[in-house]
Structure formats: C-alpha cells, structure tokens
CSV table of C-alpha atoms in Angstrom, one decimal:
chain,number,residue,atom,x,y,z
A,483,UNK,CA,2.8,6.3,-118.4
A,484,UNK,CA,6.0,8.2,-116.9
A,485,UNK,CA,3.1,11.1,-116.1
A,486,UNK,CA,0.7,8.8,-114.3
A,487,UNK,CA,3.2,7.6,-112.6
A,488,UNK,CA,5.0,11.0,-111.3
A,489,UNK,CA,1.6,11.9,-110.3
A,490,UNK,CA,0.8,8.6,-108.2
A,491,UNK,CA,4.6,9.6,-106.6
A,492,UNK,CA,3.6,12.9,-105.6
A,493,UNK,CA,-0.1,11.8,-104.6
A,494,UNK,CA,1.5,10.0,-101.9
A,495,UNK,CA,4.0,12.1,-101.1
A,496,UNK,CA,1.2,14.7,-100.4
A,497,UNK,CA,-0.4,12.2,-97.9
A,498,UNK,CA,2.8,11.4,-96.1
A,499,UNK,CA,3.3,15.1,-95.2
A,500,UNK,CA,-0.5,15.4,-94.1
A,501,UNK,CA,-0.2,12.7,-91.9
A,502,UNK,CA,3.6,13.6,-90.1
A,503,UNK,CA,1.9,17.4,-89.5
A,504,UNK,CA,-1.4,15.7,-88.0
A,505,UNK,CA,0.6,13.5,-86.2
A,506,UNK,CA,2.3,16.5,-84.6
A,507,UNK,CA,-0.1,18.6,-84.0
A,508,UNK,CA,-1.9,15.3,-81.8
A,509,UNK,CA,1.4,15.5,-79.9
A,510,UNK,CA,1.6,19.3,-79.0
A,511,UNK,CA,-1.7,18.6,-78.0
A,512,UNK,CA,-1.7,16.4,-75.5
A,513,UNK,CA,1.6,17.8,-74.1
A,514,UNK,CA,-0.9,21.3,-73.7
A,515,UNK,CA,-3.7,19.2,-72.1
A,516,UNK,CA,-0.9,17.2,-69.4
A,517,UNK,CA,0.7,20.8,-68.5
A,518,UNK,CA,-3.1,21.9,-67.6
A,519,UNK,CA,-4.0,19.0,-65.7
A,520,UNK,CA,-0.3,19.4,-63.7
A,521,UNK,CA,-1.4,23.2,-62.7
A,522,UNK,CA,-5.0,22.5,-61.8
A,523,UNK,CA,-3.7,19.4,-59.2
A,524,UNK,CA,-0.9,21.7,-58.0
A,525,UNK,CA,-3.9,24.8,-57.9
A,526,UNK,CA,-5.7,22.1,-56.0
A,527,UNK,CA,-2.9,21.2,-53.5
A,528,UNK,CA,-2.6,24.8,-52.8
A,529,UNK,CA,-6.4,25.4,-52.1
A,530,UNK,CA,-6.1,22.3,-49.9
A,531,UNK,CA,-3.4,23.6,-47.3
A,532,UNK,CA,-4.7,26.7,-47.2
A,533,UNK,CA,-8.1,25.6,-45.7
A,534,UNK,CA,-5.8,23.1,-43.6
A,535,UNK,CA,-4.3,26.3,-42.2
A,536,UNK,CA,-7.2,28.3,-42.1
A,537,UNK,CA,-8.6,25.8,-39.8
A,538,UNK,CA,-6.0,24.7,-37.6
A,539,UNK,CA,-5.0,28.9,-37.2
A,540,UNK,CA,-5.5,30.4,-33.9
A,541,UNK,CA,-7.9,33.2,-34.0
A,542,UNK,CA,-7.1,36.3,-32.2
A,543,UNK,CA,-8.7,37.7,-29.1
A,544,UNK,CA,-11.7,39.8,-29.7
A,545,UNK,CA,-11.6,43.3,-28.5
A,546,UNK,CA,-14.5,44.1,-31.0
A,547,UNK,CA,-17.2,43.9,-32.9
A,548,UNK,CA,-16.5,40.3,-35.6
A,549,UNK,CA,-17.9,42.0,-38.2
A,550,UNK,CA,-15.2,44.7,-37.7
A,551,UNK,CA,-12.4,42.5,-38.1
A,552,UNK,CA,-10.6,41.3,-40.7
A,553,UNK,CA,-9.7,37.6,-41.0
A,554,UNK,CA,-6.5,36.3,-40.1
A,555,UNK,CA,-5.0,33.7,-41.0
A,556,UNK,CA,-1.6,32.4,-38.9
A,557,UNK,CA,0.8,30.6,-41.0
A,558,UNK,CA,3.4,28.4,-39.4
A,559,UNK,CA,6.5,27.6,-41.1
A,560,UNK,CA,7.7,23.9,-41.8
A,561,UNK,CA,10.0,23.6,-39.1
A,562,UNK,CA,7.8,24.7,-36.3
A,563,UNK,CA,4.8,22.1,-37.9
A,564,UNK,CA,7.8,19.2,-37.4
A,565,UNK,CA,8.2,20.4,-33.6
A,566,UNK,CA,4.4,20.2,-32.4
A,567,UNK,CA,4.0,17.5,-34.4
A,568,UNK,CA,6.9,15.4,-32.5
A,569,UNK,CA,5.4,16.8,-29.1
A,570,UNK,CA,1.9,15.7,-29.9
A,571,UNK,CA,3.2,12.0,-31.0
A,572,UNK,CA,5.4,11.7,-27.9
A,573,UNK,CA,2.5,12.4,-25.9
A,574,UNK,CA,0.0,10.6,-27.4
A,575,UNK,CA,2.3,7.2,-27.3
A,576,UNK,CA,1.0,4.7,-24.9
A,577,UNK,CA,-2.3,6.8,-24.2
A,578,UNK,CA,-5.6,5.6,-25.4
A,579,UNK,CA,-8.1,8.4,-27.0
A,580,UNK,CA,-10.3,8.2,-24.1
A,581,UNK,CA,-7.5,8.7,-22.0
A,582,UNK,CA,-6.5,11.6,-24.0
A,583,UNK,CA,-9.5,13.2,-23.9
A,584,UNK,CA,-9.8,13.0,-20.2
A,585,UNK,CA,-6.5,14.7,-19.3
A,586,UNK,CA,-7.7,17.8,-21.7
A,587,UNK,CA,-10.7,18.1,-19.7
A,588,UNK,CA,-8.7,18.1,-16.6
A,589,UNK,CA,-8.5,21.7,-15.2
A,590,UNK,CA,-5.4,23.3,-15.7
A,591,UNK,CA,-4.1,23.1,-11.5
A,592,UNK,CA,-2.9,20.4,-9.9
A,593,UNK,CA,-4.5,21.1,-6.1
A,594,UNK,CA,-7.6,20.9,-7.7
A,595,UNK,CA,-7.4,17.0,-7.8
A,596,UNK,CA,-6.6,15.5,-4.6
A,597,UNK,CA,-6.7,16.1,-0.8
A,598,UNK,CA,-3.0,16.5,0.5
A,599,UNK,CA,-0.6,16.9,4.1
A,600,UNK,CA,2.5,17.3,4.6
A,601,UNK,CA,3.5,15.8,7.5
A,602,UNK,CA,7.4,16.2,9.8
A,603,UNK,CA,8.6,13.2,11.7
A,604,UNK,CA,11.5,12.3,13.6
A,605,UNK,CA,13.0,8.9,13.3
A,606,UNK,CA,14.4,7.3,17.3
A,607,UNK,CA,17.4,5.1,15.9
A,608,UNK,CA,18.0,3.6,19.2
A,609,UNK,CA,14.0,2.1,18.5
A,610,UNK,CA,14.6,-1.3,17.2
A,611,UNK,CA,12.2,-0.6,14.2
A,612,UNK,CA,14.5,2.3,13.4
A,613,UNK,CA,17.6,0.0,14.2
A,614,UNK,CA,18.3,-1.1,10.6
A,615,UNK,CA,19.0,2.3,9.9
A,616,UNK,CA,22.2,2.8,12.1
A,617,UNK,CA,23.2,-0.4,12.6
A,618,UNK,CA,26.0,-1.7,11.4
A,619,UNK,CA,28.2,0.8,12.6
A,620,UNK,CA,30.7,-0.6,9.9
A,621,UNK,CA,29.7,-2.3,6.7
A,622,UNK,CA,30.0,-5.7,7.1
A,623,UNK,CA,28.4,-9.0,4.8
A,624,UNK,CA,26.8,-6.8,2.2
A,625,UNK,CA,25.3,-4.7,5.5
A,626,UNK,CA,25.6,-1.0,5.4
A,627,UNK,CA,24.0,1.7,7.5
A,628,UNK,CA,22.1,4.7,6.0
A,629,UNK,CA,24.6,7.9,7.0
A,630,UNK,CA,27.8,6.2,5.4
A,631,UNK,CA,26.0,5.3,2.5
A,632,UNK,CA,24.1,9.2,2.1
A,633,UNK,CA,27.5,10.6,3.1
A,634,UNK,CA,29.8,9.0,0.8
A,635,UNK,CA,27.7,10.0,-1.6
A,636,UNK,CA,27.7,13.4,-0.7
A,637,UNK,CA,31.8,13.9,-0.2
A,638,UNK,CA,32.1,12.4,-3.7
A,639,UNK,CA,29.8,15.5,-5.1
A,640,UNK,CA,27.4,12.6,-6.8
A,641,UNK,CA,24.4,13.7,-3.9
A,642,UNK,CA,23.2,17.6,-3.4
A,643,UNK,CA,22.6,18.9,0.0
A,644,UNK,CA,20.4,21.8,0.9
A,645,UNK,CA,21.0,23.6,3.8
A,646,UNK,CA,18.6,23.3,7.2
A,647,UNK,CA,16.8,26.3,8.3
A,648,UNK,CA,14.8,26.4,11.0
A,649,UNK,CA,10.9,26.2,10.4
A,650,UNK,CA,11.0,25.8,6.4
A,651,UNK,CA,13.3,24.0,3.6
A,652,UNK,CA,14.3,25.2,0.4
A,653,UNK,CA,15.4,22.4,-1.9
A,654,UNK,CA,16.6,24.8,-4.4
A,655,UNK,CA,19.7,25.9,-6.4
A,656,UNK,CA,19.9,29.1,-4.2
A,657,UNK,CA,20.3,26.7,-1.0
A,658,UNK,CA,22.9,24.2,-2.0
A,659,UNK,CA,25.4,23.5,0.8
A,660,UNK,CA,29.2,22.6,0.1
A,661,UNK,CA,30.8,19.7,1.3
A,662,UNK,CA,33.9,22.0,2.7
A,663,UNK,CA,31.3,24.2,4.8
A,664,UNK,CA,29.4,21.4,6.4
A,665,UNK,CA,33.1,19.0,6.9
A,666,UNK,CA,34.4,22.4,8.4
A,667,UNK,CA,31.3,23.9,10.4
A,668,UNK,CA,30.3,20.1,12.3
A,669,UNK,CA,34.3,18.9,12.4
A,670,UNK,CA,33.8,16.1,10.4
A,671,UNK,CA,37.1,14.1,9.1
A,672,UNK,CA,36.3,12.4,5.7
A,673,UNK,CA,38.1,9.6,6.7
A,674,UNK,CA,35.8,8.8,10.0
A,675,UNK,CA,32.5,9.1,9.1
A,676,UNK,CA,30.6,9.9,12.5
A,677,UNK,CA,27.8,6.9,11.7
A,678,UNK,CA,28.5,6.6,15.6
A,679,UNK,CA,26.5,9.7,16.0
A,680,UNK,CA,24.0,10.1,13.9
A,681,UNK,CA,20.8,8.7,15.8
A,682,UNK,CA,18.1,10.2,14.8
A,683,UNK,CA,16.6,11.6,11.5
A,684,UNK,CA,14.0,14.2,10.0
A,685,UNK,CA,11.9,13.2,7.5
A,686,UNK,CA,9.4,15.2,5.5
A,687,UNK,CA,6.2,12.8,4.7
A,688,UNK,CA,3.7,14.2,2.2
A,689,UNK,CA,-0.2,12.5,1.9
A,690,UNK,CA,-2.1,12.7,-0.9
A,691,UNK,CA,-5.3,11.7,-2.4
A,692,UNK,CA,-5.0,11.7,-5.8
A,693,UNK,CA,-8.5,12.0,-7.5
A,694,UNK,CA,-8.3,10.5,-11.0
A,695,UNK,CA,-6.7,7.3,-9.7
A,696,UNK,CA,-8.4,7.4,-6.5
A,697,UNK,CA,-5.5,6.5,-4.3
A,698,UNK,CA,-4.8,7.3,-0.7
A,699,UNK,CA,-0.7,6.8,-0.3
A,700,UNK,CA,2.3,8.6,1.3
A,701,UNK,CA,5.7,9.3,0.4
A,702,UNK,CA,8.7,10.9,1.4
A,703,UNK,CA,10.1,13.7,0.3
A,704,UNK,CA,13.2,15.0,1.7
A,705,UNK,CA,15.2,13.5,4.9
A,706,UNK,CA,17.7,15.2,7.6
A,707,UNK,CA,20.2,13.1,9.3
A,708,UNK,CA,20.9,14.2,13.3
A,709,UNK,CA,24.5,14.1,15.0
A,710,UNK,CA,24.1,14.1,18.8
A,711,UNK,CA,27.1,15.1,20.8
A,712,UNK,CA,28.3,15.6,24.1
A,713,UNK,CA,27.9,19.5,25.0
A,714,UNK,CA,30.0,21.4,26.7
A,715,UNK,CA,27.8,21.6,29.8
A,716,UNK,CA,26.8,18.1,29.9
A,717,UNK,CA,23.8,16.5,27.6
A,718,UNK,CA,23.5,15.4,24.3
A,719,UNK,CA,23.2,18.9,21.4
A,720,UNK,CA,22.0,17.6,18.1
A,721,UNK,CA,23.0,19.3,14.7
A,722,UNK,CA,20.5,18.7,11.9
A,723,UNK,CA,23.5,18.8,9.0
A,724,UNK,CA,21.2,18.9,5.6
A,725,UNK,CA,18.6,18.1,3.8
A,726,UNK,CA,18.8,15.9,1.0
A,727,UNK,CA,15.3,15.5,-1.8
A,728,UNK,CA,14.6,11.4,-1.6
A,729,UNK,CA,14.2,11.4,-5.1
A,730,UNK,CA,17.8,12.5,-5.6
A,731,UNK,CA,18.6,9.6,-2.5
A,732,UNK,CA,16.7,6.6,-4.3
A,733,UNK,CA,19.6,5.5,-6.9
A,734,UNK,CA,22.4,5.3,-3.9
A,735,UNK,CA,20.0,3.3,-1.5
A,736,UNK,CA,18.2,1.1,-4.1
A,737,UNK,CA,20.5,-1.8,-3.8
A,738,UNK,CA,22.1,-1.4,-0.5
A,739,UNK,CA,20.5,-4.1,1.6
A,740,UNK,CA,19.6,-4.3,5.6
A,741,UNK,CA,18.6,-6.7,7.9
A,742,UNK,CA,14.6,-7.7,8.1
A,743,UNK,CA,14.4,-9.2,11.5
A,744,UNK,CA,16.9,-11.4,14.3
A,745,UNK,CA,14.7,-14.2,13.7
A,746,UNK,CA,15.4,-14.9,10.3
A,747,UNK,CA,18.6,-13.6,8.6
A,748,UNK,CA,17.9,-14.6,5.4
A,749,UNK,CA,15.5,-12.3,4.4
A,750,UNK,CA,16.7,-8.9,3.6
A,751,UNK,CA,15.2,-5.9,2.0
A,752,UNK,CA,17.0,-2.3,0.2
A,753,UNK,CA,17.3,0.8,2.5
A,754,UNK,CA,14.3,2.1,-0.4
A,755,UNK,CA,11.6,-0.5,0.8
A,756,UNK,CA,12.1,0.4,4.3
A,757,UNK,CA,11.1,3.9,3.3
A,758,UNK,CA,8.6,2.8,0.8
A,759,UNK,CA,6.6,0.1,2.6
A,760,UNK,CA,6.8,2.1,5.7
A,761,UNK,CA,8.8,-0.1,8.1
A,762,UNK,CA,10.1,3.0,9.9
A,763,UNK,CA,8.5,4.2,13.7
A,764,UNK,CA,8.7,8.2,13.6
A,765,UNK,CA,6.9,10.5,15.6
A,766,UNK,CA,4.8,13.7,14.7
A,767,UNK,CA,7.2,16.7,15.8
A,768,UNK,CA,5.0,18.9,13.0
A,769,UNK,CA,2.6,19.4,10.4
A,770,UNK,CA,2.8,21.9,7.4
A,771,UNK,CA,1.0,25.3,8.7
A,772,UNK,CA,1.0,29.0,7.6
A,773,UNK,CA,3.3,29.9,10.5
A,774,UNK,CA,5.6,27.2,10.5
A,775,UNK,CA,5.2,26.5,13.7
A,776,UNK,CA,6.1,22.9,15.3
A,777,UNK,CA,3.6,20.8,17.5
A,778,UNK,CA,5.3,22.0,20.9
A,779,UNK,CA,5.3,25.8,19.7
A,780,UNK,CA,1.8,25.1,19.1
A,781,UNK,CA,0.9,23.2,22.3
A,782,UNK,CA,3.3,24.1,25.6
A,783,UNK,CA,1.2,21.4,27.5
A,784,UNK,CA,3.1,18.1,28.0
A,785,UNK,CA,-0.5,16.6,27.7
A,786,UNK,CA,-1.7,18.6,25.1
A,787,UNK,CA,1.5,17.8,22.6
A,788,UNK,CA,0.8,14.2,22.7
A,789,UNK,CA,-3.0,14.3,22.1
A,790,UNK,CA,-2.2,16.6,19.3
A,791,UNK,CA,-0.1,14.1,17.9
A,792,UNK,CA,-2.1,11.0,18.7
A,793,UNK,CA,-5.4,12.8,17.0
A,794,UNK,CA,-3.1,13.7,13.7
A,795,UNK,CA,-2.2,9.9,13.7
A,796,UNK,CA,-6.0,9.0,13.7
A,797,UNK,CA,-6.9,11.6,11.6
A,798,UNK,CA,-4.4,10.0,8.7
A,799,UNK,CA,-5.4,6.5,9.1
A,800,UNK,CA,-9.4,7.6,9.3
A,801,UNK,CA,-9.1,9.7,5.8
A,802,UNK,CA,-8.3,6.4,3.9
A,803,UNK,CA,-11.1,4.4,5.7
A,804,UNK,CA,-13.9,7.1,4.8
A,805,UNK,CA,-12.8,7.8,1.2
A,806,UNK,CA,-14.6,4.3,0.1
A,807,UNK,CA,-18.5,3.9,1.1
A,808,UNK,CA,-18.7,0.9,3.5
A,809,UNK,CA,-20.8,-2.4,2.5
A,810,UNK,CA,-24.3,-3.2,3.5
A,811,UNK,CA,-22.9,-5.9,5.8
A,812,UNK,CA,-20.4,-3.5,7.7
A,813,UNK,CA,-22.9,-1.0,7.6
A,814,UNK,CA,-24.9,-3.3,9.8
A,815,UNK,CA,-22.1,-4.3,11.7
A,816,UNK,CA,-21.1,-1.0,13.1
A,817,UNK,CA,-24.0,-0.2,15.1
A,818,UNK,CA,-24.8,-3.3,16.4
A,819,UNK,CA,-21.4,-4.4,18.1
A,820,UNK,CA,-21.6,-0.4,19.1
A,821,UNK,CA,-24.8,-0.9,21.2
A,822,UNK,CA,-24.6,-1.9,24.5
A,823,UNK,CA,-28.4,-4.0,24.7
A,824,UNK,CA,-26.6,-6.0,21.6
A,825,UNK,CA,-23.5,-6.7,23.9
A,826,UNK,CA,-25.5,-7.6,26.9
A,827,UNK,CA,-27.9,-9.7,25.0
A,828,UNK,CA,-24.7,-11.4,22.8
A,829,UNK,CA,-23.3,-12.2,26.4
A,830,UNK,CA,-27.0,-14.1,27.5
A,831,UNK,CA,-26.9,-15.7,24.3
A,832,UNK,CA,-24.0,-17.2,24.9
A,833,UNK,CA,-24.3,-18.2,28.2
A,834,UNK,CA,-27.4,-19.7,27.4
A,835,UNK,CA,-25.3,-21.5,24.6
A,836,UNK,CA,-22.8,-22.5,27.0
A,837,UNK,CA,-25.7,-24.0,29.2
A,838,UNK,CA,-27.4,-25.7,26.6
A,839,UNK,CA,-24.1,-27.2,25.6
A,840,UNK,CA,-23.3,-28.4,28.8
A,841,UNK,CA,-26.5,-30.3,29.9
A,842,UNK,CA,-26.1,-31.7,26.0
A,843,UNK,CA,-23.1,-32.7,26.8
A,844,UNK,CA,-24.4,-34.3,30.3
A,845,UNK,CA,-26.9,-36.1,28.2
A,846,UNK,CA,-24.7,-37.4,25.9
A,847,UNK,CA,-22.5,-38.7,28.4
A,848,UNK,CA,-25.5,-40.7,29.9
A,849,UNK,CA,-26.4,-41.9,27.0
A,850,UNK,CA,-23.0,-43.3,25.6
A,851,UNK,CA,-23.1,-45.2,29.5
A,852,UNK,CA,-26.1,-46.8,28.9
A,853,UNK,CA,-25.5,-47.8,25.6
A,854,UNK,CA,-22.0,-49.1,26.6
A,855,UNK,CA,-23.9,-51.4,29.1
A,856,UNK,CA,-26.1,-52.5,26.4
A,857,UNK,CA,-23.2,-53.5,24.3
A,858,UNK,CA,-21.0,-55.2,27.0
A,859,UNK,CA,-24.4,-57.4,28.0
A,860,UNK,CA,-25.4,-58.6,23.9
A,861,UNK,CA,-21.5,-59.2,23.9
A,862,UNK,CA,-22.0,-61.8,26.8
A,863,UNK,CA,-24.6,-63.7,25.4
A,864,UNK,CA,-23.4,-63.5,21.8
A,865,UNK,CA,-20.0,-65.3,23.4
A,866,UNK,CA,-22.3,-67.7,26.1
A,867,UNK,CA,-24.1,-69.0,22.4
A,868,UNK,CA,-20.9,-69.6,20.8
A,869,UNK,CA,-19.2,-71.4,23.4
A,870,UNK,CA,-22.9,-74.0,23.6
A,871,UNK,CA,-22.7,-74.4,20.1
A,872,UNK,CA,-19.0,-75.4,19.6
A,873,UNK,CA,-19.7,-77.7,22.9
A,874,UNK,CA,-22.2,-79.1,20.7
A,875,UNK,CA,-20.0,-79.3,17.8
A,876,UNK,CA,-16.9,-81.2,19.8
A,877,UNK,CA,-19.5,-84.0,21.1
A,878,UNK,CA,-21.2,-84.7,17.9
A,879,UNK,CA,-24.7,-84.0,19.2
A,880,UNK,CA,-25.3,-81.5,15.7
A,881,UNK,CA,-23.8,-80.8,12.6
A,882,UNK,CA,-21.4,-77.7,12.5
C-alpha cells in the first residue's frame, strides 16, 4: 500500500511540473508575439511619415534630364512643421475654402487687380465747407480745430512727420522730421500754436478700383498743413510744414468732434468722417505723373489750368458711372431725352395736354353751372310741395 501510494504522490507531482513549464512557455510566448506586433505598428508609423514627407517635399528645379536625377526627399524638422503650421491656421481662420482657393489663384501683384489715381488737392479753409477744419481757433465745448489737435500730437513725439519736398513725398524712415528743426526753422513757440495761420492744407487722395470686390472708392493718404504769413514785401508766403501718413492721423482725430452745420448744432460728426465721407471742397493743383509736374507747370494758360482740372473732376465721377452696365430702361432713356425731335415733340405733347386740359376744364365748369341750376330749381319745388302738404295737414283737409 505505502508503494501505491508513493507512486500516486509522485504521479502527480510529475503533472504539476508539466503544467507550471507549459504554462510558462504560453507566457514567454505571447510576450514574443506583443513585442512583434509593437515593431511592425512602429515599422508602420515610420513608413507612414515618410510618404507624408515624400509628398509634402519640395522638388528641386530641373536643370536636367528626370531620369538623371536622383530623388530627393526634404525633411523638415519639428519645430519648423509647428511654425507653417501656425501660419497656415492663422490664415485660414475666418476664410471659407472657396475663398481660399480664390486668393491662391490671384496672381502674385497687386496692380494687376484694380484701376488706380492718385490725385493732390488743396483744401481753402476760409471756404465754409472747409470751415470746420480751422475753426475754433481755441477749443471750446468739446470743439477743437484740426492743426492743434495734429500738432499737439506731434510736439508730444506720439505723431511722425515726414519732411515736404517739392514735387514728391517720402513717407519713410530716412525722411522723418524733428520737432526741434520744424519749431526752429518756422518760429513756432510750443506754447502758441499758430492755428491762426494755418489756412489751407495738401492732401494726397488716391482712387482705386479694386477688382475682386468690385468697388470704386477713394481715400486719403497723407495730408500737409499750410502757414500763410505776412512777407517781408507785402503778401501772404505759405510754408507747407510736413507731411503726416492719415493712417498714422486716424487714432488722434477719431473722437475729436466738429460742427455739422449753423442750422442745427446738435448734430456733430469726428474730424475722421469729414475725411471719410468726403465733406471737404479741395481743388485739383495735381495729379501723379512721371515728371512730377503740377497742373500749372503743365498748363501756363489761365484757361487751360482750369479745364484741366474741371475734365479730371469729370473724368473721376464718370469712371464709377461706366464700371456697371446701365439697365434696359436707362438704356432707352439716354437717347431719347438726348434727341432734339423727342424734345420738340415732348414740348407739343404737352401743350396739347395743357389744351386738352383746359377746354376740359371749361367743360366741366359749364357743366357743374348747369347742373347747379338744376339742383337749385328740384330744391324749389321739393320745398313749394312741402309747404302745400303741411297747409293741408294744419286745416285738416288729409291725414298727415
């Protein structure tokens, strides 16, 4: 018995072993088989990016033959993939893919797109359009006048001025004025600002037609103020002090109010919408040529100069009216108020009209008489009956 059972002991201690070694061998097995999967997904990864890269690389210019050529393939490091990515997102925000698309097929300059003039124009300030602008003298009620404003800014170094040259501006680093050079060369004192003096300003007015929004519109983009003084020999000598860019301007004269009208007060608008929604009255002294020249370089002539500027005027206001394709109905319009037999015949007609109207009228007059009489006479006997039949009534001679 002790025998049968040391063997039964040893039986089972036989499969106990057998199973702990197949049990490990399961384990070491599926650890291999998860450490192959791992490397084939990160083998995978890897194959992955590089077509990414492959595809997204820039190939190089061809100076021969493909087939010559090895293939390249431009890597980009991670930081510089973070940077266009960044640039591509802040452009793309608040664009539509259309939108996007469109502005890639754009060409690459800017002229291209739109019809543009540059237009120079000096602004009377003793014109009451142009009054606003110098008066008043001394801020007063919220009221200020442009030069004070323009030129506080400037003493306080918050505004840049560029210096005037004759025939051409340069609104650039190289052409900055100093606030010492200008107080010193025009005698200014800080303390009295000469708004006094200063009536009459350049401004430079640029046009432009604008091809993917198809709008016509102007704006301004840099402005001069004038001092006229008393010369030496009698008459008034202006000095053109500086320019100044109206983009730089905006932010001092956004919120500083002036007058609308005399009639009524109340109303006031910024020193920006008188610019903006073209309130000023300035006339043409130049427009933007190869030679720089001004109007009365160009044309001497007294009568000449002024038909110059007269044809500019029309030709600015007539680009906006033929850039849209007129209706059927104006169309048809044009040529008929332009021909003369159409006047002449309009002028019959309404004679005729007037005519036709009148002897209507005569008739009408007659007939209202007549049938006035006819009313007056049915009235008399209508009251004649009444007064039988009360009569009547009163004596008892019928029934009421």
């Amino acid at each position: 018995m002790k025998k049968i059972l040391c063997l039964i002991l040893a039986s089972m201690m036989l499969v106990s072993v057998e199973a702990q070694v197949s049990v490990r061998r399961t384990s070491r097995k599926t650890e291999k088989t998860e450490k192959v999967d791992k490397t084939e997904k990160k083998d995978d990864k890897q194959t992955y990016k590089q077509k990414v890269e492959e595809k997204t690389a820039v190939a190089p210019v061809a100076t021969q033959p493909a087939a010559s050529q090895p293939a390249v393939v431009k890597k980009t490091s991670p930081e510089a993939k973070n940077k266009s990515a960044s640039r591509t997102q802040a452009n793309i925000e608040g664009m539509s893919l259309r939108r996007q698309l469109f502005e890639q097929n754009q060409p690459q300059s800017s002229y291209a797109n739109r019809w543009q003039r540059v237009i120079y124009r000096e602004l009377d300030l003793t014109k009451d359009v142009n009054a606003v602008l110098y008066y008043p003298e001394v801020p007063t009620d919220g009221l200020t006048n442009m030069f004070s404003v323009l030129f506080d800014a400037f003493v306080k170094g918050n505004l840049k001025a560029y210096e005037y040259i004759d025939g051409r501006e340069l609104l650039d680093e190289a052409h900055l004025v100093k606030v010492e050079d200008v107080l010193e060369t025009h005698d200014i004192d800080p303390s009295d600002v000469p708004c006094y003096q200063v009536l009459s300003y350049y401004i430079k007015e640029q046009w432009d037609f604008d091809r993917n929004t198809s709008q016509y519109q102007s704006h301004i983009v840099a402005l001069c103020p004038i001092l006229h003084r008393q010369g030496e020999f009698g008459g008034i000598t202006r000095y053109p002090l500086f320019w100044l860019s109206y983009d730089d301007l905006r932010p001092f004269i956004i919120d500083k109010l002036v007058m609308s009208s005399g009639i009524n007060t109340a109303v006031r608008y910024s020193l920006d919408d008188f610019f903006t929604l073209r309130k000023y009255d300035g006339e043409i002294y130049k427009v933007q040529n190869p030679r720089g020249l001004t109007l009365m370089q160009q044309y001497p002539d007294e009568a000449q100069f002024k038909a110059k500027r007269e044809e500019i005027e029309n030709e600015l206001q007539n680009f906006g009216k033929s850039v849209w394709v007129p209706q059927e109905k104006e169309q048809a319009a044009k040529p008929a108020a332009a021909s003369p037999s159409y006047a002449t015949s309009a002028f019959t007609g309404s004679a005729s009209a007037t005519s036709v109207s009148s002897s209507s009228s005569v008739s009408d007059t007659g007939t209202s008489v007549e049938k006035n009489k006819q009313t007056s006479e049915s009235e008399k006997r209508r009251s004649v009956r009444r007064n039988r039949r009360t009569k009547e009534v009163v004596q008892g001679n019928s029934l009421p």
